[in-house]
Amino acid sequence: MLRKDLLIDKTRNLLGEFLDPMLGQLDKPRQRFLRQTIRAILFSGSLVVMELCKWVRDKCSDPFYKDKRLLNNMVSPRADLGMAVTAYRRSLNRYIQPQTPFAIDLTDLAKPRARKMKYLALVRDGSEGNLVTGYWCIEVYAHLKGKRVLPLALDVYSIDDPAVGSENKQIERVVDAINTDLQGNGVWVADRGFDRLELYEMWLSRNCHFVVRQRGNRAVITHQGVRVILKDYVETLAQHNARQGQCSNIVFARVHLPDYAKSLYVVASWLPGHDEPLILLTTLVVETLDQARNILRYYKKRWICEEAGQFLKSRVGLERFRVRRYVAIQRLAILGMLAMGFLSWILLRSRDLTKRLFSLTSRFRKDVIFKYYRLLDGIQQFVRLNPNEFVIPPPDIQKNG
């Protein structure tokens, strides 16, 4: 009994601590909506509104009206979550350092059978490799020590939406919002899809640090003033090192982009079993082999986008929503991000609660490297064992909700 009460109290207290900065930006009906939906997403592992209703316990006993109330909040202009997301990111500022990696990527939300959803456009389905209808989503995660991940953005958009304009402009909006909320801290880490001159112009104009994988066909200016193609240049650097008797599979040099005087650095590495080099372009200073290895470590942390995205799709249901309204889809993605943010909050704030929740999971989960699966399993297992006590909010929340 003591163990059960301790878990309930700790989880409620941490959830209140996590939500407090966001609730201050909302009126009372929206405060109740946010509290109920974050809990329901964690307990159900779903973004389907009817599934969420099963985990909303309040004075309303009719599922129809619960469903209607949640759907109204998904589309109401008064339920905009922009200020809540800003407060969420600012509450995380204490954990973000100037050198914290920010992994940014684009993921697809494929809806191949959809016909009447607003602003449906073609996206590339990452699992099937073909073009289907759906939406794009910009995802950004801060990578902390111990594989702890802070989701900073899940921005769903469609190229057919007139307000978007272009993909580059949408990425710029997300980057600007995060830069403002986190005071310009962080190092942006991206794959080849972000090897675009427009994005370099954006980051350089805002004095942001970045590490971006290159396609290899970009022209740069060497420190001797020679214009070269990156792929050819790193091959030349490797041949020069070989003549000098240096056996390292890593090369680096200072360069800059045409029409931009700011110094950049190229780092290339030949991985075992690969003929093509991994080429990175960065604003971080690289003058030694150790600094070059550090840039490669930055890029490896970009993989957290793939792990976090897979977790959100498989365990939170990021692709399995069943609403048609464009704004409702965007808000569901934000709520999914905040649910994952609470799991990160547990990892950051309470080692004891983390261990207790881990102890409730299957022994087959113990070897899972990405901790969020075990943590969510622990919460859901505990709720299944104690559904009434855990779901019903405490008296002060019922009174104010």
mmCIF file of C-alpha atoms in Angstrom:
data_model
loop_
_atom_site.group_PDB
_atom_site.id
_atom_site.type_symbol
_atom_site.label_atom_id
_atom_site.label_comp_id
_atom_site.label_asym_id
_atom_site.label_seq_id
_atom_site.Cartn_x
_atom_site.Cartn_y
_atom_site.Cartn_z
ATOM 1 C CA MET A 1 0.000 0.000 0.000
ATOM 2 C CA LEU A 2 2.801 2.421 0.881
ATOM 3 C CA ARG A 3 4.577 1.657 -2.378
ATOM 4 C CA LYS A 4 1.393 2.268 -4.379
ATOM 5 C CA ASP A 5 0.633 5.554 -2.607
ATOM 6 C CA LEU A 6 4.227 6.706 -3.088
ATOM 7 C CA LEU A 7 4.081 6.068 -6.832
ATOM 8 C CA ILE A 8 0.762 7.883 -7.139
ATOM 9 C CA ASP A 9 1.929 10.915 -5.133
ATOM 10 C CA LYS A 10 5.283 11.192 -6.895
ATOM 11 C CA THR A 11 3.738 10.930 -10.362
ATOM 12 C CA ARG A 12 0.986 13.442 -9.579
ATOM 13 C CA ASN A 13 3.439 15.893 -8.067
ATOM 14 C CA LEU A 14 5.811 15.627 -11.027
ATOM 15 C CA LEU A 15 2.952 16.027 -13.499
ATOM 16 C CA GLY A 16 1.765 19.126 -11.649
ATOM 17 C CA GLU A 17 5.301 20.535 -11.621
ATOM 18 C CA PHE A 18 5.660 19.798 -15.336
ATOM 19 C CA LEU A 19 2.312 21.351 -16.332
ATOM 20 C CA ASP A 20 2.344 24.421 -14.063
ATOM 21 C CA PRO A 21 4.253 26.759 -16.446
ATOM 22 C CA MET A 22 1.889 25.823 -19.294
ATOM 23 C CA LEU A 23 -1.324 26.066 -17.293
ATOM 24 C CA GLY A 24 -0.512 29.658 -16.420
ATOM 25 C CA GLN A 25 -0.990 30.532 -20.105
ATOM 26 C CA LEU A 26 -4.474 28.989 -20.385
ATOM 27 C CA ASP A 27 -7.963 29.674 -19.053
ATOM 28 C CA LYS A 28 -9.614 27.130 -16.742
ATOM 29 C CA PRO A 29 -11.436 25.038 -19.384
ATOM 30 C CA ARG A 30 -8.203 24.721 -21.379
ATOM 31 C CA GLN A 31 -6.243 23.900 -18.216
ATOM 32 C CA ARG A 32 -8.578 20.981 -17.607
ATOM 33 C CA PHE A 33 -8.296 19.950 -21.262
ATOM 34 C CA LEU A 34 -4.490 19.911 -21.137
ATOM 35 C CA ARG A 35 -4.336 17.995 -17.841
ATOM 36 C CA GLN A 36 -6.829 15.393 -18.988
ATOM 37 C CA THR A 37 -5.383 14.818 -22.457
ATOM 38 C CA ILE A 38 -1.739 14.491 -21.322
ATOM 39 C CA ARG A 39 -2.761 11.878 -18.742
ATOM 40 C CA ALA A 40 -5.018 10.094 -21.233
ATOM 41 C CA ILE A 41 -2.288 9.935 -23.900
ATOM 42 C CA LEU A 42 0.166 8.424 -21.424
ATOM 43 C CA PHE A 43 -2.341 5.885 -20.111
ATOM 44 C CA SER A 44 -3.798 4.856 -23.479
ATOM 45 C CA GLY A 45 -0.731 5.187 -25.727
ATOM 46 C CA SER A 46 -3.008 6.646 -28.390
ATOM 47 C CA LEU A 47 -3.980 9.910 -30.089
ATOM 48 C CA VAL A 48 -7.426 8.602 -31.091
ATOM 49 C CA VAL A 49 -9.944 10.832 -29.317
ATOM 50 C CA MET A 50 -12.363 7.992 -28.492
ATOM 51 C CA GLU A 51 -9.493 6.095 -26.844
ATOM 52 C CA LEU A 52 -8.548 9.184 -24.845
ATOM 53 C CA CYS A 53 -12.143 9.543 -23.601
ATOM 54 C CA LYS A 54 -11.905 6.172 -21.853
ATOM 55 C CA TRP A 55 -9.206 7.623 -19.585
ATOM 56 C CA VAL A 56 -10.891 10.951 -18.841
ATOM 57 C CA ARG A 57 -12.594 10.659 -15.457
ATOM 58 C CA ASP A 58 -14.709 13.608 -14.369
ATOM 59 C CA LYS A 59 -18.327 14.456 -13.541
ATOM 60 C CA CYS A 60 -19.412 13.867 -17.132
ATOM 61 C CA SER A 61 -20.478 10.218 -17.424
ATOM 62 C CA ASP A 62 -21.674 10.307 -21.043
ATOM 63 C CA PRO A 63 -18.872 9.279 -23.492
ATOM 64 C CA PHE A 64 -20.575 11.223 -26.302
ATOM 65 C CA TYR A 65 -20.218 14.552 -24.497
ATOM 66 C CA LYS A 66 -16.663 13.773 -23.400
ATOM 67 C CA ASP A 67 -15.762 13.094 -27.007
ATOM 68 C CA LYS A 68 -17.519 16.243 -28.159
ATOM 69 C CA ARG A 69 -15.754 18.381 -25.546
ATOM 70 C CA LEU A 70 -12.309 17.048 -26.490
ATOM 71 C CA LEU A 71 -12.968 17.544 -30.209
ATOM 72 C CA ASN A 72 -14.183 21.105 -29.607
ATOM 73 C CA ASN A 73 -10.950 21.882 -27.778
ATOM 74 C CA MET A 74 -8.955 20.414 -30.665
ATOM 75 C CA VAL A 75 -10.335 23.019 -33.085
ATOM 76 C CA SER A 76 -11.391 25.991 -30.944
ATOM 77 C CA PRO A 77 -9.376 29.228 -31.519
ATOM 78 C CA ARG A 78 -9.442 29.726 -27.724
ATOM 79 C CA ALA A 79 -7.597 26.425 -27.250
ATOM 80 C CA ASP A 80 -4.487 27.477 -29.163
ATOM 81 C CA LEU A 81 -1.448 25.801 -27.563
ATOM 82 C CA GLY A 82 1.210 28.185 -28.883
ATOM 83 C CA MET A 83 1.753 29.994 -25.583
ATOM 84 C CA ALA A 84 1.742 26.697 -23.674
ATOM 85 C CA VAL A 85 4.477 25.299 -25.958
ATOM 86 C CA THR A 86 6.531 28.459 -25.437
ATOM 87 C CA ALA A 87 6.187 28.103 -21.655
ATOM 88 C CA TYR A 88 7.113 24.399 -21.929
ATOM 89 C CA ARG A 89 10.334 25.130 -23.821
ATOM 90 C CA ARG A 90 11.307 27.961 -21.485
ATOM 91 C CA SER A 91 10.829 25.679 -18.476
ATOM 92 C CA LEU A 92 13.462 23.362 -20.014
ATOM 93 C CA ASN A 93 16.014 26.129 -20.453
ATOM 94 C CA ARG A 94 17.918 25.098 -17.319
ATOM 95 C CA TYR A 95 18.854 21.788 -18.983
ATOM 96 C CA ILE A 96 20.037 23.324 -22.273
ATOM 97 C CA GLN A 97 23.682 24.320 -22.657
ATOM 98 C CA PRO A 98 25.326 26.235 -25.552
ATOM 99 C CA GLN A 99 26.799 22.927 -26.814
ATOM 100 C CA THR A 100 23.625 20.813 -26.450
ATOM 101 C CA PRO A 101 22.851 19.012 -29.753
ATOM 102 C CA PHE A 102 19.493 19.884 -31.328
ATOM 103 C CA ALA A 103 18.624 17.079 -33.738
ATOM 104 C CA ILE A 104 16.263 18.338 -36.441
ATOM 105 C CA ASP A 105 14.591 16.222 -39.106
ATOM 106 C CA LEU A 106 11.512 15.890 -41.293
ATOM 107 C CA THR A 107 9.201 12.932 -40.803
ATOM 108 C CA ASP A 108 6.118 11.878 -42.704
ATOM 109 C CA LEU A 109 2.643 11.317 -41.302
ATOM 110 C CA ALA A 110 1.349 9.035 -44.024
ATOM 111 C CA LYS A 111 -2.426 8.805 -44.539
ATOM 112 C CA PRO A 112 -2.652 6.798 -47.789
ATOM 113 C CA ARG A 113 -6.396 6.068 -47.446
ATOM 114 C CA ALA A 114 -7.418 9.608 -46.550
ATOM 115 C CA ARG A 115 -9.528 11.557 -49.069
ATOM 116 C CA LYS A 116 -11.281 14.429 -47.290
ATOM 117 C CA MET A 117 -8.667 15.687 -44.837
ATOM 118 C CA LYS A 118 -7.747 19.329 -45.286
ATOM 119 C CA TYR A 119 -4.540 20.247 -47.149
ATOM 120 C CA LEU A 120 -3.617 16.646 -47.931
ATOM 121 C CA ALA A 121 -0.413 16.581 -49.973
ATOM 122 C CA LEU A 122 2.068 14.049 -51.251
ATOM 123 C CA VAL A 123 4.740 12.877 -48.804
ATOM 124 C CA ARG A 124 7.360 10.168 -49.037
ATOM 125 C CA ASP A 125 6.408 7.261 -46.788
ATOM 126 C CA GLY A 126 9.632 6.382 -44.984
ATOM 127 C CA SER A 127 8.533 2.817 -44.213
ATOM 128 C CA GLU A 128 7.408 1.958 -47.752
ATOM 129 C CA GLY A 129 9.643 4.300 -49.754
ATOM 130 C CA ASN A 130 6.843 5.534 -52.056
ATOM 131 C CA LEU A 131 4.759 8.682 -52.416
ATOM 132 C CA VAL A 132 1.425 8.728 -50.558
ATOM 133 C CA THR A 133 -0.955 11.363 -49.254
ATOM 134 C CA GLY A 134 -0.300 12.770 -45.796
ATOM 135 C CA TYR A 135 1.474 15.557 -43.947
ATOM 136 C CA TRP A 136 5.030 16.534 -43.144
ATOM 137 C CA CYS A 137 6.222 17.108 -39.583
ATOM 138 C CA ILE A 138 9.308 19.007 -38.422
ATOM 139 C CA GLU A 139 10.706 17.293 -35.339
ATOM 140 C CA VAL A 140 13.371 18.764 -33.046
ATOM 141 C CA TYR A 141 14.911 17.042 -30.013
ATOM 142 C CA ALA A 142 17.547 18.166 -27.536
ATOM 143 C CA HIS A 143 19.963 15.323 -26.802
ATOM 144 C CA LEU A 144 21.052 15.266 -23.143
ATOM 145 C CA LYS A 145 23.397 12.928 -21.309
ATOM 146 C CA GLY A 146 22.267 9.379 -20.694
ATOM 147 C CA LYS A 147 20.161 9.281 -23.890
ATOM 148 C CA ARG A 148 17.598 11.572 -22.330
ATOM 149 C CA VAL A 149 15.653 13.430 -24.978
ATOM 150 C CA LEU A 150 13.760 16.693 -24.708
ATOM 151 C CA PRO A 151 11.247 17.059 -27.568
ATOM 152 C CA LEU A 152 11.258 20.713 -28.598
ATOM 153 C CA ALA A 153 8.975 20.720 -31.648
ATOM 154 C CA LEU A 154 6.541 18.498 -33.518
ATOM 155 C CA ASP A 155 5.276 20.891 -36.151
ATOM 156 C CA VAL A 156 2.782 19.324 -38.588
ATOM 157 C CA TYR A 157 2.313 21.198 -41.860
ATOM 158 C CA SER A 158 1.272 20.786 -45.469
ATOM 159 C CA ILE A 159 2.859 22.408 -48.496
ATOM 160 C CA ASP A 160 -0.691 22.985 -49.782
ATOM 161 C CA ASP A 161 -1.441 25.220 -46.773
ATOM 162 C CA PRO A 162 -1.199 28.847 -48.049
ATOM 163 C CA ALA A 163 0.116 29.989 -44.662
ATOM 164 C CA VAL A 164 3.172 27.725 -44.972
ATOM 165 C CA GLY A 165 4.593 29.261 -48.131
ATOM 166 C CA SER A 166 7.474 26.816 -48.489
ATOM 167 C CA GLU A 167 9.236 24.105 -46.553
ATOM 168 C CA ASN A 168 12.263 26.323 -45.925
ATOM 169 C CA LYS A 169 10.060 29.060 -44.465
ATOM 170 C CA GLN A 170 8.332 26.573 -42.170
ATOM 171 C CA ILE A 171 11.690 25.253 -40.948
ATOM 172 C CA GLU A 172 12.781 28.849 -40.383
ATOM 173 C CA ARG A 173 9.712 29.529 -38.230
ATOM 174 C CA VAL A 174 10.407 26.495 -36.057
ATOM 175 C CA VAL A 175 14.101 27.355 -35.671
ATOM 176 C CA ASP A 176 13.286 30.973 -34.783
ATOM 177 C CA ALA A 177 10.731 29.924 -32.146
ATOM 178 C CA ILE A 178 13.185 27.524 -30.478
ATOM 179 C CA ASN A 179 16.045 30.025 -30.677
ATOM 180 C CA THR A 180 13.897 32.662 -28.975
ATOM 181 C CA ASP A 181 12.592 30.362 -26.247
ATOM 182 C CA LEU A 182 16.015 28.815 -25.485
ATOM 183 C CA GLN A 183 18.033 32.041 -25.833
ATOM 184 C CA GLY A 184 20.052 30.916 -28.852
ATOM 185 C CA ASN A 185 21.620 27.916 -27.119
ATOM 186 C CA GLY A 186 22.253 24.572 -28.819
ATOM 187 C CA VAL A 187 23.997 23.180 -31.898
ATOM 188 C CA TRP A 188 21.710 22.208 -34.777
ATOM 189 C CA VAL A 189 22.474 18.745 -36.160
ATOM 190 C CA ALA A 190 20.887 17.628 -39.415
ATOM 191 C CA ASP A 191 21.105 15.054 -42.182
ATOM 192 C CA ARG A 192 21.573 15.620 -45.924
ATOM 193 C CA GLY A 193 17.997 16.802 -46.373
ATOM 194 C CA PHE A 194 19.045 20.077 -44.690
ATOM 195 C CA ASP A 195 22.018 20.634 -47.016
ATOM 196 C CA ARG A 196 20.391 23.735 -48.509
ATOM 197 C CA LEU A 197 21.851 27.179 -49.086
ATOM 198 C CA GLU A 198 18.663 28.845 -47.771
ATOM 199 C CA LEU A 199 19.037 27.060 -44.427
ATOM 200 C CA TYR A 200 22.733 27.946 -44.156
ATOM 201 C CA GLU A 201 21.807 31.572 -44.784
ATOM 202 C CA MET A 202 19.200 31.348 -42.016
ATOM 203 C CA TRP A 203 21.577 29.804 -39.448
ATOM 204 C CA LEU A 204 24.481 32.119 -40.313
ATOM 205 C CA SER A 205 22.315 35.247 -40.138
ATOM 206 C CA ARG A 206 21.169 34.201 -36.639
ATOM 207 C CA ASN A 207 24.655 33.223 -35.403
ATOM 208 C CA CYS A 208 23.531 29.628 -34.850
ATOM 209 C CA HIS A 209 25.981 26.750 -34.703
ATOM 210 C CA PHE A 210 25.255 23.744 -36.914
ATOM 211 C CA VAL A 211 26.599 20.377 -38.036
ATOM 212 C CA VAL A 212 25.050 19.256 -41.346
ATOM 213 C CA ARG A 213 25.817 16.169 -43.401
ATOM 214 C CA GLN A 214 26.692 16.996 -47.003
ATOM 215 C CA ARG A 215 25.589 15.476 -50.273
ATOM 216 C CA GLY A 216 29.089 16.256 -51.536
ATOM 217 C CA ASN A 217 28.193 18.365 -54.570
ATOM 218 C CA ARG A 218 28.337 21.766 -52.855
ATOM 219 C CA ALA A 219 30.947 24.295 -53.985
ATOM 220 C CA VAL A 220 33.073 25.881 -51.237
ATOM 221 C CA ILE A 221 36.060 28.198 -51.076
ATOM 222 C CA THR A 222 39.203 26.794 -49.448
ATOM 223 C CA HIS A 223 41.387 28.873 -47.145
ATOM 224 C CA GLN A 224 43.728 29.400 -50.153
ATOM 225 C CA GLY A 225 40.836 31.019 -52.039
ATOM 226 C CA VAL A 226 40.220 28.145 -54.482
ATOM 227 C CA ARG A 227 36.659 27.205 -55.426
ATOM 228 C CA VAL A 228 36.192 23.407 -55.243
ATOM 229 C CA ILE A 229 33.491 20.758 -54.930
ATOM 230 C CA LEU A 230 33.381 19.303 -51.410
ATOM 231 C CA LYS A 231 33.579 15.657 -52.426
ATOM 232 C CA ASP A 232 36.642 16.308 -54.610
ATOM 233 C CA TYR A 233 38.227 18.431 -51.896
ATOM 234 C CA VAL A 234 38.035 15.785 -49.159
ATOM 235 C CA GLU A 235 39.506 13.196 -51.567
ATOM 236 C CA THR A 236 42.395 15.595 -52.189
ATOM 237 C CA LEU A 237 42.877 16.074 -48.433
ATOM 238 C CA ALA A 238 42.940 12.277 -47.922
ATOM 239 C CA GLN A 239 45.544 11.822 -50.653
ATOM 240 C CA HIS A 240 47.665 14.596 -49.116
ATOM 241 C CA ASN A 241 47.497 12.912 -45.686
ATOM 242 C CA ALA A 242 48.506 9.589 -47.228
ATOM 243 C CA ARG A 243 51.573 11.173 -48.829
ATOM 244 C CA GLN A 244 52.458 12.661 -45.449
ATOM 245 C CA GLY A 245 52.288 9.196 -43.852
ATOM 246 C CA GLN A 246 49.168 9.974 -41.777
ATOM 247 C CA CYS A 247 47.005 6.856 -41.504
ATOM 248 C CA SER A 248 43.891 8.506 -39.979
ATOM 249 C CA ASN A 249 40.591 7.964 -41.795
ATOM 250 C CA ILE A 250 39.477 11.488 -40.805
ATOM 251 C CA VAL A 251 40.310 14.708 -42.655
ATOM 252 C CA PHE A 252 39.298 18.290 -41.889
ATOM 253 C CA ALA A 253 39.908 21.798 -43.219
ATOM 254 C CA ARG A 254 38.683 25.377 -42.988
ATOM 255 C CA VAL A 255 36.442 26.604 -45.818
ATOM 256 C CA HIS A 256 33.680 29.126 -46.435
ATOM 257 C CA LEU A 257 30.645 29.337 -48.678
ATOM 258 C CA PRO A 258 30.730 31.522 -51.811
ATOM 259 C CA ASP A 259 29.538 35.058 -50.991
ATOM 260 C CA TYR A 260 29.906 34.381 -47.236
ATOM 261 C CA ALA A 261 33.074 35.350 -45.386
ATOM 262 C CA LYS A 262 32.330 33.419 -42.179
ATOM 263 C CA SER A 263 34.714 30.515 -41.647
ATOM 264 C CA LEU A 264 33.235 27.038 -41.711
ATOM 265 C CA TYR A 265 34.927 23.676 -41.290
ATOM 266 C CA VAL A 266 34.573 20.494 -43.284
ATOM 267 C CA VAL A 267 35.093 17.127 -41.576
ATOM 268 C CA ALA A 268 35.114 13.865 -43.532
ATOM 269 C CA SER A 269 35.458 10.276 -42.360
ATOM 270 C CA TRP A 270 35.687 6.990 -44.247
ATOM 271 C CA LEU A 271 33.685 4.378 -42.371
ATOM 272 C CA PRO A 272 34.653 0.681 -42.608
ATOM 273 C CA GLY A 273 32.819 -1.028 -45.444
ATOM 274 C CA HIS A 274 31.840 2.247 -47.158
ATOM 275 C CA ASP A 275 33.507 3.684 -50.256
ATOM 276 C CA GLU A 276 31.839 7.090 -49.950
ATOM 277 C CA PRO A 277 33.034 9.386 -47.139
ATOM 278 C CA LEU A 278 30.769 10.889 -44.511
ATOM 279 C CA ILE A 279 31.145 14.647 -45.067
ATOM 280 C CA LEU A 280 30.031 17.214 -42.480
ATOM 281 C CA LEU A 281 29.976 20.997 -42.627
ATOM 282 C CA THR A 282 30.024 22.905 -39.336
ATOM 283 C CA THR A 283 30.451 26.325 -37.764
ATOM 284 C CA LEU A 284 32.287 24.795 -34.793
ATOM 285 C CA VAL A 285 36.051 25.276 -34.859
ATOM 286 C CA VAL A 286 37.973 22.202 -36.021
ATOM 287 C CA GLU A 287 41.739 22.579 -35.843
ATOM 288 C CA THR A 288 42.748 19.265 -34.253
ATOM 289 C CA LEU A 289 41.913 15.604 -34.779
ATOM 290 C CA ASP A 290 40.136 15.485 -31.407
ATOM 291 C CA GLN A 291 37.894 18.377 -32.430
ATOM 292 C CA ALA A 292 37.128 16.574 -35.702
ATOM 293 C CA ARG A 293 36.141 13.435 -33.778
ATOM 294 C CA ASN A 294 33.893 15.597 -31.609
ATOM 295 C CA ILE A 295 32.049 16.805 -34.725
ATOM 296 C CA LEU A 296 31.514 13.188 -35.779
ATOM 297 C CA ARG A 297 30.094 12.445 -32.313
ATOM 298 C CA TYR A 298 27.686 15.354 -32.746
ATOM 299 C CA TYR A 299 26.411 13.867 -35.976
ATOM 300 C CA LYS A 300 25.936 10.417 -34.422
ATOM 301 C CA LYS A 301 23.570 12.000 -31.892
ATOM 302 C CA ARG A 302 21.259 12.952 -34.767
ATOM 303 C CA TRP A 303 20.058 9.333 -34.689
ATOM 304 C CA ILE A 304 17.952 10.275 -31.674
ATOM 305 C CA CYS A 305 15.467 11.728 -34.197
ATOM 306 C CA GLU A 306 14.902 8.260 -35.634
ATOM 307 C CA GLU A 307 14.518 6.627 -32.214
ATOM 308 C CA ALA A 308 12.223 9.308 -30.801
ATOM 309 C CA GLY A 309 10.148 9.438 -33.981
ATOM 310 C CA GLN A 310 9.706 5.664 -33.949
ATOM 311 C CA PHE A 311 8.699 5.792 -30.285
ATOM 312 C CA LEU A 312 6.107 8.490 -30.919
ATOM 313 C CA LYS A 313 4.637 6.631 -33.883
ATOM 314 C CA SER A 314 4.607 3.172 -32.314
ATOM 315 C CA ARG A 315 3.781 3.948 -28.666
ATOM 316 C CA VAL A 316 2.010 7.329 -28.710
ATOM 317 C CA GLY A 317 0.190 6.839 -32.020
ATOM 318 C CA LEU A 318 1.528 9.872 -33.876
ATOM 319 C CA GLU A 319 0.351 8.472 -37.236
ATOM 320 C CA ARG A 320 -2.850 6.833 -36.009
ATOM 321 C CA PHE A 321 -4.993 9.926 -35.347
ATOM 322 C CA ARG A 322 -8.607 9.895 -36.598
ATOM 323 C CA VAL A 323 -9.521 13.533 -36.981
ATOM 324 C CA ARG A 324 -9.980 15.416 -40.237
ATOM 325 C CA ARG A 325 -9.458 19.012 -39.172
ATOM 326 C CA TYR A 326 -6.007 20.349 -40.023
ATOM 327 C CA VAL A 327 -5.698 22.327 -36.782
ATOM 328 C CA ALA A 328 -6.797 19.280 -34.746
ATOM 329 C CA ILE A 329 -4.001 17.203 -36.298
ATOM 330 C CA GLN A 330 -1.479 19.908 -35.402
ATOM 331 C CA ARG A 331 -2.712 20.088 -31.801
ATOM 332 C CA LEU A 332 -2.679 16.309 -31.382
ATOM 333 C CA ALA A 333 0.978 16.284 -32.449
ATOM 334 C CA ILE A 334 1.754 18.981 -29.854
ATOM 335 C CA LEU A 335 -0.049 16.997 -27.156
ATOM 336 C CA GLY A 336 1.940 13.894 -28.133
ATOM 337 C CA MET A 337 5.140 15.935 -27.836
ATOM 338 C CA LEU A 338 4.142 17.169 -24.368
ATOM 339 C CA ALA A 339 3.341 13.600 -23.268
ATOM 340 C CA MET A 340 6.842 12.531 -24.258
ATOM 341 C CA GLY A 341 8.170 15.684 -22.596
ATOM 342 C CA PHE A 342 6.647 14.519 -19.319
ATOM 343 C CA LEU A 343 8.485 11.184 -19.619
ATOM 344 C CA SER A 344 11.706 13.192 -20.044
ATOM 345 C CA TRP A 345 10.724 15.236 -16.992
ATOM 346 C CA ILE A 346 10.495 12.041 -14.917
ATOM 347 C CA LEU A 347 13.958 10.959 -16.098
ATOM 348 C CA LEU A 348 15.396 14.366 -15.245
ATOM 349 C CA ARG A 349 13.660 15.033 -11.944
ATOM 350 C CA SER A 350 13.221 11.723 -10.132
ATOM 351 C CA ARG A 351 15.661 8.845 -10.317
ATOM 352 C CA ASP A 352 13.677 7.026 -7.637
ATOM 353 C CA LEU A 353 10.376 7.167 -9.562
ATOM 354 C CA THR A 354 12.181 6.084 -12.735
ATOM 355 C CA LYS A 355 13.540 2.970 -11.011
ATOM 356 C CA ARG A 356 10.162 2.122 -9.491
ATOM 357 C CA LEU A 357 8.405 2.398 -12.842
ATOM 358 C CA PHE A 358 11.139 0.355 -14.547
ATOM 359 C CA SER A 359 10.612 -2.387 -11.969
ATOM 360 C CA LEU A 360 7.017 -2.803 -13.177
ATOM 361 C CA THR A 361 8.018 -3.610 -16.751
ATOM 362 C CA SER A 362 8.658 -6.978 -18.352
ATOM 363 C CA ARG A 363 12.095 -8.483 -17.922
ATOM 364 C CA PHE A 364 12.333 -8.524 -21.734
ATOM 365 C CA ARG A 365 12.373 -4.711 -21.700
ATOM 366 C CA LYS A 366 15.541 -4.517 -19.587
ATOM 367 C CA ASP A 367 17.859 -4.582 -22.605
ATOM 368 C CA VAL A 368 16.039 -1.756 -24.413
ATOM 369 C CA ILE A 369 18.508 1.122 -24.855
ATOM 370 C CA PHE A 370 15.882 3.828 -25.510
ATOM 371 C CA LYS A 371 14.478 4.208 -21.980
ATOM 372 C CA TYR A 372 11.171 5.732 -22.973
ATOM 373 C CA TYR A 373 9.643 2.360 -23.904
ATOM 374 C CA ARG A 374 10.274 0.979 -20.406
ATOM 375 C CA LEU A 375 9.120 4.161 -18.725
ATOM 376 C CA LEU A 376 5.822 4.289 -20.614
ATOM 377 C CA ASP A 377 5.340 0.537 -20.064
ATOM 378 C CA GLY A 378 5.797 1.078 -16.323
ATOM 379 C CA ILE A 379 3.206 3.875 -16.197
ATOM 380 C CA GLN A 380 0.665 1.916 -18.210
ATOM 381 C CA GLN A 381 1.190 -1.272 -16.217
ATOM 382 C CA PHE A 382 0.714 0.593 -12.937
ATOM 383 C CA VAL A 383 -2.451 2.276 -14.241
ATOM 384 C CA ARG A 384 -3.884 -1.058 -15.366
ATOM 385 C CA LEU A 385 -3.356 -2.406 -11.840
ATOM 386 C CA ASN A 386 -4.821 0.716 -10.166
ATOM 387 C CA PRO A 387 -7.145 2.382 -12.717
ATOM 388 C CA ASN A 388 -9.488 4.278 -10.398
ATOM 389 C CA GLU A 389 -6.985 5.655 -7.923
ATOM 390 C CA PHE A 390 -4.501 6.811 -10.517
ATOM 391 C CA VAL A 391 -6.771 8.371 -13.108
ATOM 392 C CA ILE A 392 -9.168 10.340 -10.915
ATOM 393 C CA PRO A 393 -7.554 13.747 -10.248
ATOM 394 C CA PRO A 394 -6.966 14.895 -6.695
ATOM 395 C CA PRO A 395 -9.688 16.990 -4.946
ATOM 396 C CA ASP A 396 -8.132 20.398 -5.630
ATOM 397 C CA ILE A 397 -7.960 19.667 -9.353
ATOM 398 C CA GLN A 398 -11.592 18.499 -9.407
ATOM 399 C CA LYS A 399 -12.611 21.692 -7.679
ATOM 400 C CA ASN A 400 -10.699 24.013 -9.996
ATOM 401 C CA GLY A 401 -11.049 21.951 -13.209
#
